[in-house]
Each structure stands twice: as C-alpha cells, then as structure tokens.
mmCIF file of C-alpha atoms in Angstrom:
data_model
loop_
_atom_site.group_PDB
_atom_site.id
_atom_site.type_symbol
_atom_site.label_atom_id
_atom_site.label_comp_id
_atom_site.label_asym_id
_atom_site.label_seq_id
_atom_site.Cartn_x
_atom_site.Cartn_y
_atom_site.Cartn_z
ATOM 1 C CA MET R 1 -45.123 -57.682 76.412
ATOM 2 C CA SER R 2 -43.852 -60.586 78.843
ATOM 3 C CA ALA R 3 -42.655 -63.727 77.528
ATOM 4 C CA GLN R 4 -44.924 -65.468 79.797
ATOM 5 C CA THR R 5 -48.027 -63.841 78.498
ATOM 6 C CA ASP R 6 -50.547 -66.196 76.655
ATOM 7 C CA THR R 7 -52.208 -63.429 74.870
ATOM 8 C CA GLN R 8 -53.234 -64.259 71.142
ATOM 9 C CA ILE R 9 -53.498 -61.618 68.598
ATOM 10 C CA VAL R 10 -56.376 -62.581 66.210
ATOM 11 C CA GLU R 11 -56.303 -61.279 62.709
ATOM 12 C CA VAL R 12 -59.782 -60.181 61.344
ATOM 13 C CA LYS R 13 -60.308 -60.653 57.674
ATOM 14 C CA ASP R 14 -63.193 -59.118 55.846
ATOM 15 C CA GLY R 15 -64.992 -58.547 59.221
ATOM 16 C CA MET R 16 -65.179 -62.156 60.098
ATOM 17 C CA LEU R 17 -63.497 -63.761 62.972
ATOM 18 C CA PRO R 18 -61.676 -67.116 62.212
ATOM 19 C CA SER R 19 -63.313 -70.378 63.569
ATOM 20 C CA PHE R 20 -61.645 -72.007 66.497
ATOM 21 C CA ASP R 21 -61.243 -75.614 67.269
ATOM 22 C CA LYS R 22 -63.073 -76.198 70.455
ATOM 23 C CA THR R 23 -61.347 -79.662 70.973
ATOM 24 C CA PRO R 24 -59.040 -79.366 74.017
ATOM 25 C CA ASP R 25 -55.398 -79.475 73.157
ATOM 26 C CA LEU R 26 -53.644 -82.091 75.436
ATOM 27 C CA ARG R 27 -50.275 -80.427 74.892
ATOM 28 C CA PHE R 28 -51.306 -77.680 77.452
ATOM 29 C CA THR R 29 -52.646 -80.055 80.073
ATOM 30 C CA SER R 30 -51.794 -79.467 83.779
ATOM 31 C CA LEU R 31 -50.283 -82.682 84.111
ATOM 32 C CA SER R 32 -46.829 -82.500 85.579
ATOM 33 C CA SER R 33 -45.065 -85.455 83.870
ATOM 34 C CA SER R 34 -44.787 -87.108 80.491
ATOM 35 C CA SER R 35 -45.923 -90.460 82.232
ATOM 36 C CA GLN R 36 -48.994 -88.810 83.472
ATOM 37 C CA MET R 37 -49.623 -87.453 79.976
ATOM 38 C CA VAL R 38 -49.493 -90.950 78.439
ATOM 39 C CA GLU R 39 -51.600 -92.227 81.153
ATOM 40 C CA HIS R 40 -54.311 -89.490 80.485
ATOM 41 C CA ARG R 41 -54.097 -90.220 76.764
ATOM 42 C CA GLU R 42 -54.681 -94.012 77.213
ATOM 43 C CA HIS R 43 -57.486 -93.242 79.637
ATOM 44 C CA LEU R 44 -59.214 -91.041 77.004
ATOM 45 C CA THR R 45 -58.679 -93.564 74.045
ATOM 46 C CA PRO R 46 -58.641 -97.093 75.407
ATOM 47 C CA PRO R 47 -57.225 -99.609 72.894
ATOM 48 C CA GLU R 48 -59.788 -101.361 71.046
ATOM 49 C CA THR R 49 -59.811 -105.263 70.478
ATOM 50 C CA PRO R 50 -59.858 -105.921 66.680
ATOM 51 C CA VAL R 51 -62.872 -107.560 65.311
ATOM 52 C CA ASP R 52 -60.934 -110.260 63.799
ATOM 53 C CA PHE R 53 -59.300 -111.247 66.949
ATOM 54 C CA ILE R 54 -62.692 -111.516 68.764
ATOM 55 C CA ARG R 55 -63.855 -113.726 65.847
ATOM 56 C CA GLU R 56 -61.044 -115.883 65.972
ATOM 57 C CA ASN R 57 -61.399 -116.547 69.619
ATOM 58 C CA GLU R 58 -65.086 -116.925 69.487
ATOM 59 C CA LEU R 59 -66.666 -120.068 70.759
ATOM 60 C CA LEU R 60 -67.992 -122.526 68.193
ATOM 61 C CA TRP R 61 -71.685 -122.099 69.104
ATOM 62 C CA CYS R 62 -71.178 -118.430 69.223
ATOM 63 C CA LYS R 63 -69.983 -118.539 65.526
ATOM 64 C CA VAL R 64 -73.003 -120.684 64.602
ATOM 65 C CA ARG R 65 -75.440 -118.537 66.350
ATOM 66 C CA ARG R 66 -74.078 -115.278 64.646
ATOM 67 C CA HIS R 67 -74.162 -116.885 61.254
ATOM 68 C CA LEU R 68 -77.640 -118.443 61.732
ATOM 69 C CA GLN R 69 -79.262 -115.820 63.910
ATOM 70 C CA GLU R 70 -81.866 -114.782 61.288
ATOM 71 C CA PRO R 71 -83.187 -118.399 60.603
ATOM 72 C CA PHE R 72 -83.089 -119.096 64.365
ATOM 73 C CA SER R 73 -85.204 -116.077 64.756
ATOM 74 C CA GLU R 74 -87.569 -117.154 62.193
ATOM 75 C CA PHE R 75 -87.728 -120.812 63.498
ATOM 76 C CA PHE R 76 -88.573 -119.725 67.014
ATOM 77 C CA GLY R 77 -90.879 -116.998 65.835
ATOM 78 C CA THR R 78 -93.067 -119.597 63.633
ATOM 79 C CA MET R 79 -92.901 -122.140 66.360
ATOM 80 C CA VAL R 80 -94.255 -119.859 69.043
ATOM 81 C CA MET R 81 -97.012 -118.804 66.599
ATOM 82 C CA ILE R 82 -98.099 -122.181 66.023
ATOM 83 C CA LEU R 83 -97.868 -123.074 69.729
ATOM 84 C CA PHE R 84 -100.310 -120.291 70.613
ATOM 85 C CA GLY R 85 -102.296 -120.724 67.336
ATOM 86 C CA ASP R 86 -102.732 -124.695 67.250
ATOM 87 C CA GLY R 87 -102.858 -124.567 71.073
ATOM 88 C CA VAL R 88 -105.996 -122.427 71.192
ATOM 89 C CA VAL R 89 -107.690 -124.499 68.388
ATOM 90 C CA ALA R 90 -107.069 -127.661 70.262
ATOM 91 C CA GLN R 91 -108.561 -126.182 73.457
ATOM 92 C CA VAL R 92 -111.670 -125.078 71.492
ATOM 93 C CA VAL R 93 -112.096 -128.423 69.606
ATOM 94 C CA LEU R 94 -110.984 -130.968 72.231
ATOM 95 C CA SER R 95 -113.254 -129.315 74.901
ATOM 96 C CA ASN R 96 -116.300 -129.551 72.592
ATOM 97 C CA GLY R 97 -116.535 -125.949 72.491
ATOM 98 C CA THR R 98 -116.779 -125.418 76.269
ATOM 99 C CA ARG R 99 -113.445 -123.447 76.298
ATOM 100 C CA GLY R 100 -114.153 -121.137 73.238
ATOM 101 C CA ASP R 101 -116.057 -121.026 69.999
ATOM 102 C CA TYR R 102 -115.577 -119.805 66.258
ATOM 103 C CA GLN R 103 -115.560 -116.007 67.295
ATOM 104 C CA SER R 104 -112.807 -116.815 70.052
ATOM 105 C CA ILE R 105 -110.955 -118.462 67.335
ATOM 106 C CA SER R 106 -111.299 -115.401 65.248
ATOM 107 C CA TRP R 107 -110.098 -113.084 68.099
ATOM 108 C CA GLY R 108 -104.895 -116.987 69.062
ATOM 109 C CA TRP R 109 -104.735 -116.058 64.800
ATOM 110 C CA GLY R 110 -103.959 -111.731 64.936
ATOM 111 C CA GLN R 111 -111.369 -112.278 72.298
ATOM 112 C CA VAL R 112 -110.241 -114.293 74.818
ATOM 113 C CA LEU R 113 -109.032 -117.381 72.825
ATOM 114 C CA SER R 114 -109.023 -116.050 68.787
ATOM 115 C CA ILE R 115 -107.548 -113.020 71.093
ATOM 116 C CA LEU R 116 -104.845 -115.926 71.085
ATOM 117 C CA LEU R 117 -105.043 -117.223 67.273
ATOM 118 C CA TRP R 118 -104.150 -113.564 66.207
ATOM 119 C CA LEU R 119 -102.261 -112.914 69.484
ATOM 120 C CA ALA R 120 -100.178 -115.878 68.330
ATOM 121 C CA VAL R 121 -99.159 -113.956 65.174
ATOM 122 C CA MET R 122 -98.291 -110.822 67.271
ATOM 123 C CA ILE R 123 -96.034 -112.819 69.649
ATOM 124 C CA GLY R 124 -94.603 -114.851 66.937
ATOM 125 C CA VAL R 125 -93.494 -111.614 65.058
ATOM 126 C CA TYR R 126 -92.026 -110.092 68.348
ATOM 127 C CA VAL R 127 -90.003 -113.340 68.929
ATOM 128 C CA GLY R 128 -88.785 -113.262 65.285
ATOM 129 C CA LYS R 129 -87.918 -109.686 65.368
ATOM 130 C CA LYS R 130 -84.141 -110.157 64.593
ATOM 131 C CA SER R 131 -85.050 -111.501 61.377
ATOM 132 C CA GLY R 132 -87.853 -109.176 60.470
ATOM 133 C CA GLY R 133 -90.532 -111.451 61.682
ATOM 134 C CA HIS R 134 -91.758 -112.728 58.426
ATOM 135 C CA LEU R 135 -92.901 -116.242 59.641
ATOM 136 C CA ASN R 136 -94.482 -116.884 56.259
ATOM 137 C CA PRO R 137 -92.532 -117.927 53.061
ATOM 138 C CA ALA R 138 -94.981 -115.859 50.893
ATOM 139 C CA VAL R 139 -94.326 -112.766 52.818
ATOM 140 C CA THR R 140 -90.397 -113.394 52.520
ATOM 141 C CA LEU R 141 -90.827 -113.837 48.787
ATOM 142 C CA SER R 142 -92.795 -110.550 48.412
ATOM 143 C CA ASN R 143 -89.987 -108.705 50.288
ATOM 144 C CA CYS R 144 -87.440 -110.321 47.818
ATOM 145 C CA ILE R 145 -89.375 -109.071 44.859
ATOM 146 C CA PHE R 146 -90.405 -105.685 45.911
ATOM 147 C CA ARG R 147 -88.134 -104.672 48.857
ATOM 148 C CA GLY R 148 -84.810 -105.921 47.910
ATOM 149 C CA PHE R 149 -84.607 -108.625 50.527
ATOM 150 C CA PRO R 150 -81.547 -110.879 49.440
ATOM 151 C CA TRP R 151 -82.754 -113.821 47.339
ATOM 152 C CA ARG R 152 -79.931 -115.970 48.790
ATOM 153 C CA LYS R 153 -81.660 -115.724 52.232
ATOM 154 C CA PHE R 154 -84.877 -117.001 51.055
ATOM 155 C CA PRO R 155 -84.014 -120.755 51.114
ATOM 156 C CA ALA R 156 -82.945 -120.473 54.864
ATOM 157 C CA TYR R 157 -85.829 -118.503 55.719
ATOM 158 C CA PHE R 158 -88.232 -120.776 54.051
ATOM 159 C CA ILE R 159 -86.726 -123.992 55.815
ATOM 160 C CA ALA R 160 -86.600 -122.245 59.153
ATOM 161 C CA GLN R 161 -90.298 -121.252 58.942
ATOM 162 C CA LEU R 162 -91.253 -124.734 57.879
ATOM 163 C CA LEU R 163 -89.249 -126.579 60.602
ATOM 164 C CA GLY R 164 -90.601 -124.029 63.180
ATOM 165 C CA ALA R 165 -94.116 -124.587 62.330
ATOM 166 C CA MET R 166 -93.508 -128.391 62.454
ATOM 167 C CA ALA R 167 -91.813 -128.124 65.871
ATOM 168 C CA GLY R 168 -94.649 -126.228 67.179
ATOM 169 C CA ALA R 169 -97.311 -128.784 65.840
ATOM 170 C CA PHE R 170 -95.332 -131.625 67.510
ATOM 171 C CA ILE R 171 -95.187 -129.857 71.045
ATOM 172 C CA VAL R 172 -99.090 -129.095 70.759
ATOM 173 C CA TYR R 173 -99.821 -132.760 69.816
ATOM 174 C CA PHE R 174 -97.875 -134.312 72.754
ATOM 175 C CA ASN R 175 -99.286 -131.732 75.097
ATOM 176 C CA TYR R 176 -102.721 -132.633 74.116
ATOM 177 C CA ARG R 177 -102.261 -136.375 73.327
ATOM 178 C CA LEU R 178 -104.587 -137.629 76.042
ATOM 179 C CA ALA R 179 -107.140 -134.983 75.360
ATOM 180 C CA ILE R 180 -106.984 -136.207 71.554
ATOM 181 C CA ASP R 181 -107.546 -139.747 72.578
ATOM 182 C CA ASN R 182 -110.482 -138.969 74.659
ATOM 183 C CA PHE R 183 -112.094 -136.841 71.979
ATOM 184 C CA GLU R 184 -111.484 -139.205 69.118
ATOM 185 C CA GLY R 185 -112.784 -142.184 71.189
ATOM 186 C CA GLY R 186 -109.737 -144.258 72.231
ATOM 187 C CA PRO R 187 -105.906 -144.317 72.371
ATOM 188 C CA GLY R 188 -104.396 -144.176 69.045
ATOM 189 C CA ILE R 189 -107.501 -143.312 67.020
ATOM 190 C CA ARG R 190 -106.885 -140.424 64.668
ATOM 191 C CA THR R 191 -109.541 -139.294 61.964
ATOM 192 C CA VAL R 192 -109.983 -136.599 59.605
ATOM 193 C CA GLY R 193 -113.421 -135.342 59.101
ATOM 194 C CA GLY R 194 -116.414 -136.119 61.144
ATOM 195 C CA ASN R 195 -117.683 -134.932 64.546
ATOM 196 C CA THR R 196 -114.869 -136.345 66.614
ATOM 197 C CA SER R 197 -111.991 -135.615 64.243
ATOM 198 C CA SER R 198 -109.192 -133.849 65.703
ATOM 199 C CA ALA R 199 -107.182 -133.123 62.525
ATOM 200 C CA GLY R 200 -108.426 -129.611 62.232
ATOM 201 C CA VAL R 201 -106.447 -128.864 65.304
ATOM 202 C CA PHE R 202 -103.170 -128.851 63.160
ATOM 203 C CA CYS R 203 -104.228 -127.403 59.844
ATOM 204 C CA THR R 204 -107.044 -125.958 57.745
ATOM 205 C CA TYR R 205 -109.761 -128.006 55.898
ATOM 206 C CA PRO R 206 -112.478 -126.249 53.688
ATOM 207 C CA ALA R 207 -116.117 -126.266 54.413
ATOM 208 C CA PRO R 208 -117.861 -129.038 52.450
ATOM 209 C CA PHE R 209 -119.800 -126.859 50.232
ATOM 210 C CA MET R 210 -116.772 -125.008 48.740
ATOM 211 C CA THR R 211 -115.739 -125.489 45.223
ATOM 212 C CA ARG R 212 -111.991 -125.663 44.091
ATOM 213 C CA SER R 213 -112.242 -122.316 42.521
ATOM 214 C CA GLY R 214 -113.891 -120.909 45.868
ATOM 215 C CA MET R 215 -111.222 -122.245 47.856
ATOM 216 C CA PHE R 216 -108.470 -120.756 45.636
ATOM 217 C CA LEU R 217 -110.160 -117.489 45.564
ATOM 218 C CA SER R 218 -110.644 -117.226 49.439
ATOM 219 C CA GLU R 219 -106.988 -117.955 50.156
ATOM 220 C CA PHE R 220 -105.726 -115.739 47.275
ATOM 221 C CA LEU R 221 -107.766 -112.862 48.456
ATOM 222 C CA SER R 222 -106.789 -113.181 52.112
ATOM 223 C CA SER R 223 -103.114 -113.470 51.115
ATOM 224 C CA SER R 224 -103.386 -110.293 49.061
ATOM 225 C CA LEU R 225 -104.994 -108.378 51.729
ATOM 226 C CA LEU R 226 -102.233 -109.551 54.132
ATOM 227 C CA MET R 227 -99.332 -108.290 52.049
ATOM 228 C CA PHE R 228 -101.003 -105.165 50.856
ATOM 229 C CA ASN R 229 -101.472 -103.971 54.357
ATOM 230 C CA ILE R 230 -98.066 -105.282 55.571
ATOM 231 C CA PHE R 231 -96.530 -103.008 53.007
ATOM 232 C CA ALA R 232 -98.859 -100.033 54.178
ATOM 233 C CA PHE R 233 -97.687 -100.576 57.968
ATOM 234 C CA VAL R 234 -94.168 -100.450 57.011
ATOM 235 C CA ASP R 235 -94.433 -97.451 54.839
ATOM 236 C CA ALA R 236 -96.527 -95.473 57.447
ATOM 237 C CA GLY R 237 -93.556 -96.074 59.892
ATOM 238 C CA ALA R 238 -95.406 -98.354 62.312
ATOM 239 C CA GLY R 239 -92.114 -99.781 63.539
ATOM 240 C CA ASP R 240 -92.592 -101.552 66.849
ATOM 241 C CA LEU R 241 -96.300 -101.283 66.554
ATOM 242 C CA ILE R 242 -96.466 -103.595 63.379
ATOM 243 C CA PRO R 243 -97.075 -106.681 65.606
ATOM 244 C CA LEU R 244 -99.960 -104.992 67.146
ATOM 245 C CA CYS R 245 -101.114 -103.786 63.615
ATOM 246 C CA LEU R 246 -100.693 -107.517 62.537
ATOM 247 C CA PHE R 247 -102.964 -108.656 65.441
ATOM 248 C CA PHE R 248 -105.969 -106.675 64.218
ATOM 249 C CA LEU R 249 -105.259 -107.327 60.535
ATOM 250 C CA ILE R 250 -105.364 -111.036 61.002
ATOM 251 C CA PHE R 251 -108.361 -110.681 63.130
ATOM 252 C CA GLY R 252 -110.189 -108.760 60.371
ATOM 253 C CA ILE R 253 -109.000 -111.419 57.827
ATOM 254 C CA GLY R 254 -110.296 -114.161 60.035
ATOM 255 C CA ALA R 255 -113.667 -112.502 60.962
ATOM 256 C CA CYS R 256 -114.361 -111.521 57.448
ATOM 257 C CA PHE R 257 -112.852 -114.241 55.141
ATOM 258 C CA GLY R 258 -111.743 -117.208 57.383
ATOM 259 C CA TRP R 259 -114.886 -119.304 57.788
ATOM 260 C CA GLN R 260 -114.921 -121.088 54.291
ATOM 261 C CA THR R 261 -111.242 -122.295 54.349
ATOM 262 C CA GLY R 262 -109.902 -121.430 57.625
ATOM 263 C CA TYR R 263 -107.491 -118.673 56.074
ATOM 264 C CA ALA R 264 -104.130 -120.485 56.142
ATOM 265 C CA ILE R 265 -102.578 -117.820 54.075
ATOM 266 C CA ASN R 266 -99.108 -119.247 55.082
ATOM 267 C CA LEU R 267 -97.411 -122.466 53.612
ATOM 268 C CA ALA R 268 -95.514 -123.037 56.639
ATOM 269 C CA ARG R 269 -98.316 -122.626 59.057
ATOM 270 C CA ASP R 270 -100.523 -125.108 57.095
ATOM 271 C CA PHE R 271 -98.258 -127.640 55.366
ATOM 272 C CA GLY R 272 -95.850 -128.004 58.413
ATOM 273 C CA PRO R 273 -98.549 -129.137 60.848
ATOM 274 C CA ARG R 274 -100.251 -131.105 58.185
ATOM 275 C CA LEU R 275 -97.114 -132.995 57.367
ATOM 276 C CA VAL R 276 -96.887 -133.587 61.366
ATOM 277 C CA SER R 277 -100.428 -134.939 61.578
ATOM 278 C CA TYR R 278 -99.629 -137.272 58.747
ATOM 279 C CA ILE R 279 -96.510 -138.562 60.587
ATOM 280 C CA LEU R 280 -98.530 -138.918 63.743
ATOM 281 C CA GLY R 281 -101.028 -141.246 62.201
ATOM 282 C CA TYR R 282 -103.802 -139.173 60.813
ATOM 283 C CA GLY R 283 -103.208 -140.975 57.384
ATOM 284 C CA ASN R 284 -103.478 -140.037 53.785
ATOM 285 C CA ASP R 285 -106.968 -138.291 54.472
ATOM 286 C CA VAL R 286 -104.861 -135.235 55.588
ATOM 287 C CA TRP R 287 -103.963 -134.832 51.787
ATOM 288 C CA SER R 288 -107.138 -136.086 50.130
ATOM 289 C CA ALA R 289 -109.708 -134.210 52.244
ATOM 290 C CA GLY R 290 -111.676 -131.401 50.620
ATOM 291 C CA GLY R 291 -110.830 -132.682 47.197
ATOM 292 C CA TYR R 292 -107.056 -132.720 47.676
ATOM 293 C CA TYR R 293 -107.363 -129.222 49.234
ATOM 294 C CA PHE R 294 -103.973 -129.333 50.747
ATOM 295 C CA TRP R 295 -102.100 -127.795 47.829
ATOM 296 C CA ILE R 296 -104.346 -124.611 47.723
ATOM 297 C CA PRO R 297 -102.728 -123.027 51.043
ATOM 298 C CA MET R 298 -99.276 -123.989 49.501
ATOM 299 C CA VAL R 299 -99.823 -122.141 46.165
ATOM 300 C CA ALA R 300 -102.237 -119.274 46.672
ATOM 301 C CA PRO R 301 -100.313 -117.481 49.380
ATOM 302 C CA PHE R 302 -97.267 -117.428 46.901
ATOM 303 C CA LEU R 303 -99.639 -115.742 44.207
ATOM 304 C CA GLY R 304 -101.733 -113.735 46.630
ATOM 305 C CA CYS R 305 -98.941 -112.049 48.602
ATOM 306 C CA PRO R 306 -96.997 -110.684 45.590
ATOM 307 C CA PHE R 307 -100.060 -109.531 44.039
ATOM 308 C CA GLY R 308 -101.103 -107.633 47.143
ATOM 309 C CA GLY R 309 -97.570 -106.290 47.315
ATOM 310 C CA LEU R 310 -97.815 -105.265 43.630
ATOM 311 C CA LEU R 311 -101.054 -103.491 44.056
ATOM 312 C CA TYR R 312 -99.742 -101.304 46.910
ATOM 313 C CA ASP R 313 -96.460 -100.486 45.072
ATOM 314 C CA VAL R 314 -98.305 -99.593 41.827
ATOM 315 C CA PHE R 315 -100.814 -97.250 43.367
ATOM 316 C CA LEU R 316 -99.579 -96.003 46.719
ATOM 317 C CA CYS R 317 -95.880 -96.625 47.248
ATOM 318 C CA LYS R 318 -93.600 -93.545 46.734
ATOM 319 C CA GLY R 319 -90.394 -95.126 47.966
ATOM 320 C CA ASP R 320 -87.816 -97.687 46.870
ATOM 321 C CA THR R 321 -89.457 -100.286 44.798
ATOM 322 C CA PRO R 322 -88.997 -101.896 41.361
ATOM 323 C CA ILE R 323 -92.212 -100.503 40.321
ATOM 324 C CA ASN R 324 -90.927 -96.916 40.582
ATOM 325 C CA THR R 325 -88.064 -97.710 38.192
ATOM 326 C CA PRO R 326 -87.979 -97.760 34.301
ATOM 327 C CA TRP R 327 -90.013 -100.880 33.030
ATOM 328 C CA MET R 328 -91.474 -101.438 36.574
ATOM 329 C CA GLY R 329 -88.066 -103.141 37.485
ATOM 330 C CA LEU R 330 -88.200 -105.772 34.659
ATOM 331 C CA ARG R 331 -84.719 -104.683 33.822
ATOM 332 C CA ARG R 332 -83.417 -106.215 37.106
ATOM 333 C CA LEU R 333 -84.351 -109.611 35.833
ATOM 334 C CA THR R 334 -81.622 -109.473 33.108
ATOM 335 C CA LYS R 335 -79.313 -106.890 34.893
ATOM 336 C CA PRO R 336 -79.412 -107.345 38.731
ATOM 337 C CA LYS R 337 -77.563 -104.554 40.676
ATOM 338 C CA PRO R 338 -76.145 -105.254 44.061
ATOM 339 C CA ASN R 339 -77.612 -103.441 46.971
ATOM 340 C CA SER R 340 -80.622 -102.117 44.746
ATOM 341 C CA PHE R 341 -83.602 -101.497 47.074
ATOM 342 C CA GLY R 342 -81.897 -102.445 50.185
ATOM 343 C CA GLY R 343 -79.950 -105.666 49.483
ATOM 344 C CA ASN R 344 -78.356 -107.879 47.024
ATOM 345 C CA VAL R 345 -80.494 -109.460 44.534
#
C-alpha cells in the first residue's frame, strides 16, 4: 500500500459500523499556509464581546431602560389603553351622543366607538407585551398567587400601571378641555352628576338605583370572569391572539354586566383617572358620588380576580399551579421556594 494512500480500515464489531463524526476536521484543509489556516479559523469563530464589557460601556439611559423595561411597558400599555378608552367616552359624552351611544361604548373597552373601549384594551396589551401586558394590578396579583410571577415585581408593576392611567387621563383631559367647557356650560365649570357632567369621561359611577352590595357584586363578578378567562386563554396556547381574545372578552363583560357600575374591573383604570379628575377641579364629589362608590372598583377586583383564577385552577388547570401541589400550595406561604411555578416568590 502506498504511503500516500488515505484509505482507512474500519473495524466492524458485532455487525455494527462505528459512528463517524461529520464535523469537518480543519487539519486537512486545502489552505496552503498556517496564516491562512488562522484566518480561516477566525472567520469561522469570530471573537465574542463579553457581556460585562458591553454593560460597562453602556449608555446611562440604556442601563435605565434595560432595568426598567417591564415597568415602562406596563406604563405605556396602560396609558394607551386609557387614551383610547377615555377618549371614546369623551367623544360619546361630550357630543351629546351624536358620535356614539352605550352600545358603541360596549363595542374602546375590549362597534365603531365601544370597538374602541375594548379595542383600547387590545392595543394596550400589545403595547405592553414586553412585560406580559397585565395593565391591571389585580391581574398582576393573580399571576403572583397562581403563576409564580415574582412578588418583588408587583410594586413596580402597580406603580407603573397607576401612573400610566393617570398620564392617559391627563392627555385626554387637555385634548378635550374646550369640549368639556362647552358641555359643562362655561370655562372652568366641572361637575359630577347631572345631565351636563363630564366626570364620567374619566372614571366609573354607578347607576342611581344601585345598592352598595349590588355595586360590589357587579364588580366582583366581572373581575372574576376576567381572570378566569385570561387563565383559560393562556392555557389554551392563544399566544399572540390573547389581545384579540381580550377584546371579545371585555366586550362580553361590558355588554352583559357593564351598565350598572361601568365595569371598571381595574384599580389603575378607575382610581388613576378619578384622582386626575379631582386634581383638575371636579372636587370632592368624585369620591362621595354613589355613596362613596370610589372604593369598590379599588377593592372588588383584588378579590374577584384571584377568585376567578382560583376557580379555574381548582377545576380546569392541569399545569403548574400551587393548587396542584400538596395542601393546595399553602405550604408555600411558610416555605417559599425559588423559581417554583416560574419565578422567585
């Protein structure tokens, strides 16, 4: 056999051929020089810039954005939701119904104008996608309880959602300020209740016949339906279609349960703009109207959303949830485990 022959003798054992590494061996390349070989290797595996080096030389604002990206996402998602949501209510109310009616409001919160109260929710969720698009402190709380969302993130999400709702309400007010003056009967006149009140543009007020228990039940039930179905959408793998699903869900809640209280189902959505309306001169009536109704949209969602999530997990969820652990996850309250159910608790 010639010394230049490259024939390999393969030993067969137990009737099986050995496996061959298909990765090309650069030692047998046709490059003619060692310098070319080095060039070739460097071309195949370019040097990587260390992450630490990138972060050390990162611009200050880039660092801030990286660390606060999720709160920023919640802020702008909630702000956009209020811009569309309160914007469509302003158009309906201030035009004396010539630019929409209640059913149009039921088509901005999730036909052409309540395609905008509910379209508002859908767009807001898309804008807030980087953070999960909660846009609702009660939704964030439910994810902390049942889906392992880190509790340490809850305060930042809560503050971002509230500030985003306030920012959206301020923008809507200043955009419609002259229309509000015209509707209320003169510059600076701001009222709560009555045929010329514009306070309902910013937050919800109950129907006059509602009792306190009826108000609470309406908000509790709507919040429970919201969270129950959100968990169902996620478990069904709706993915990028979740905002569209929310559009139809919020439409259904509004069309079926929204008339009596306005279906706030969200502390940030109601309290943020309510506080803005107080700051802008609507007075103490924003708190006392409806028998001091203001606290119900603050409390009921924090009870209703976890209740809806609990119902879903107890009866339908087969995945990672505290309900599917011994003692239905109560042990986690005394012995929390890092990264359980998707995050640090």
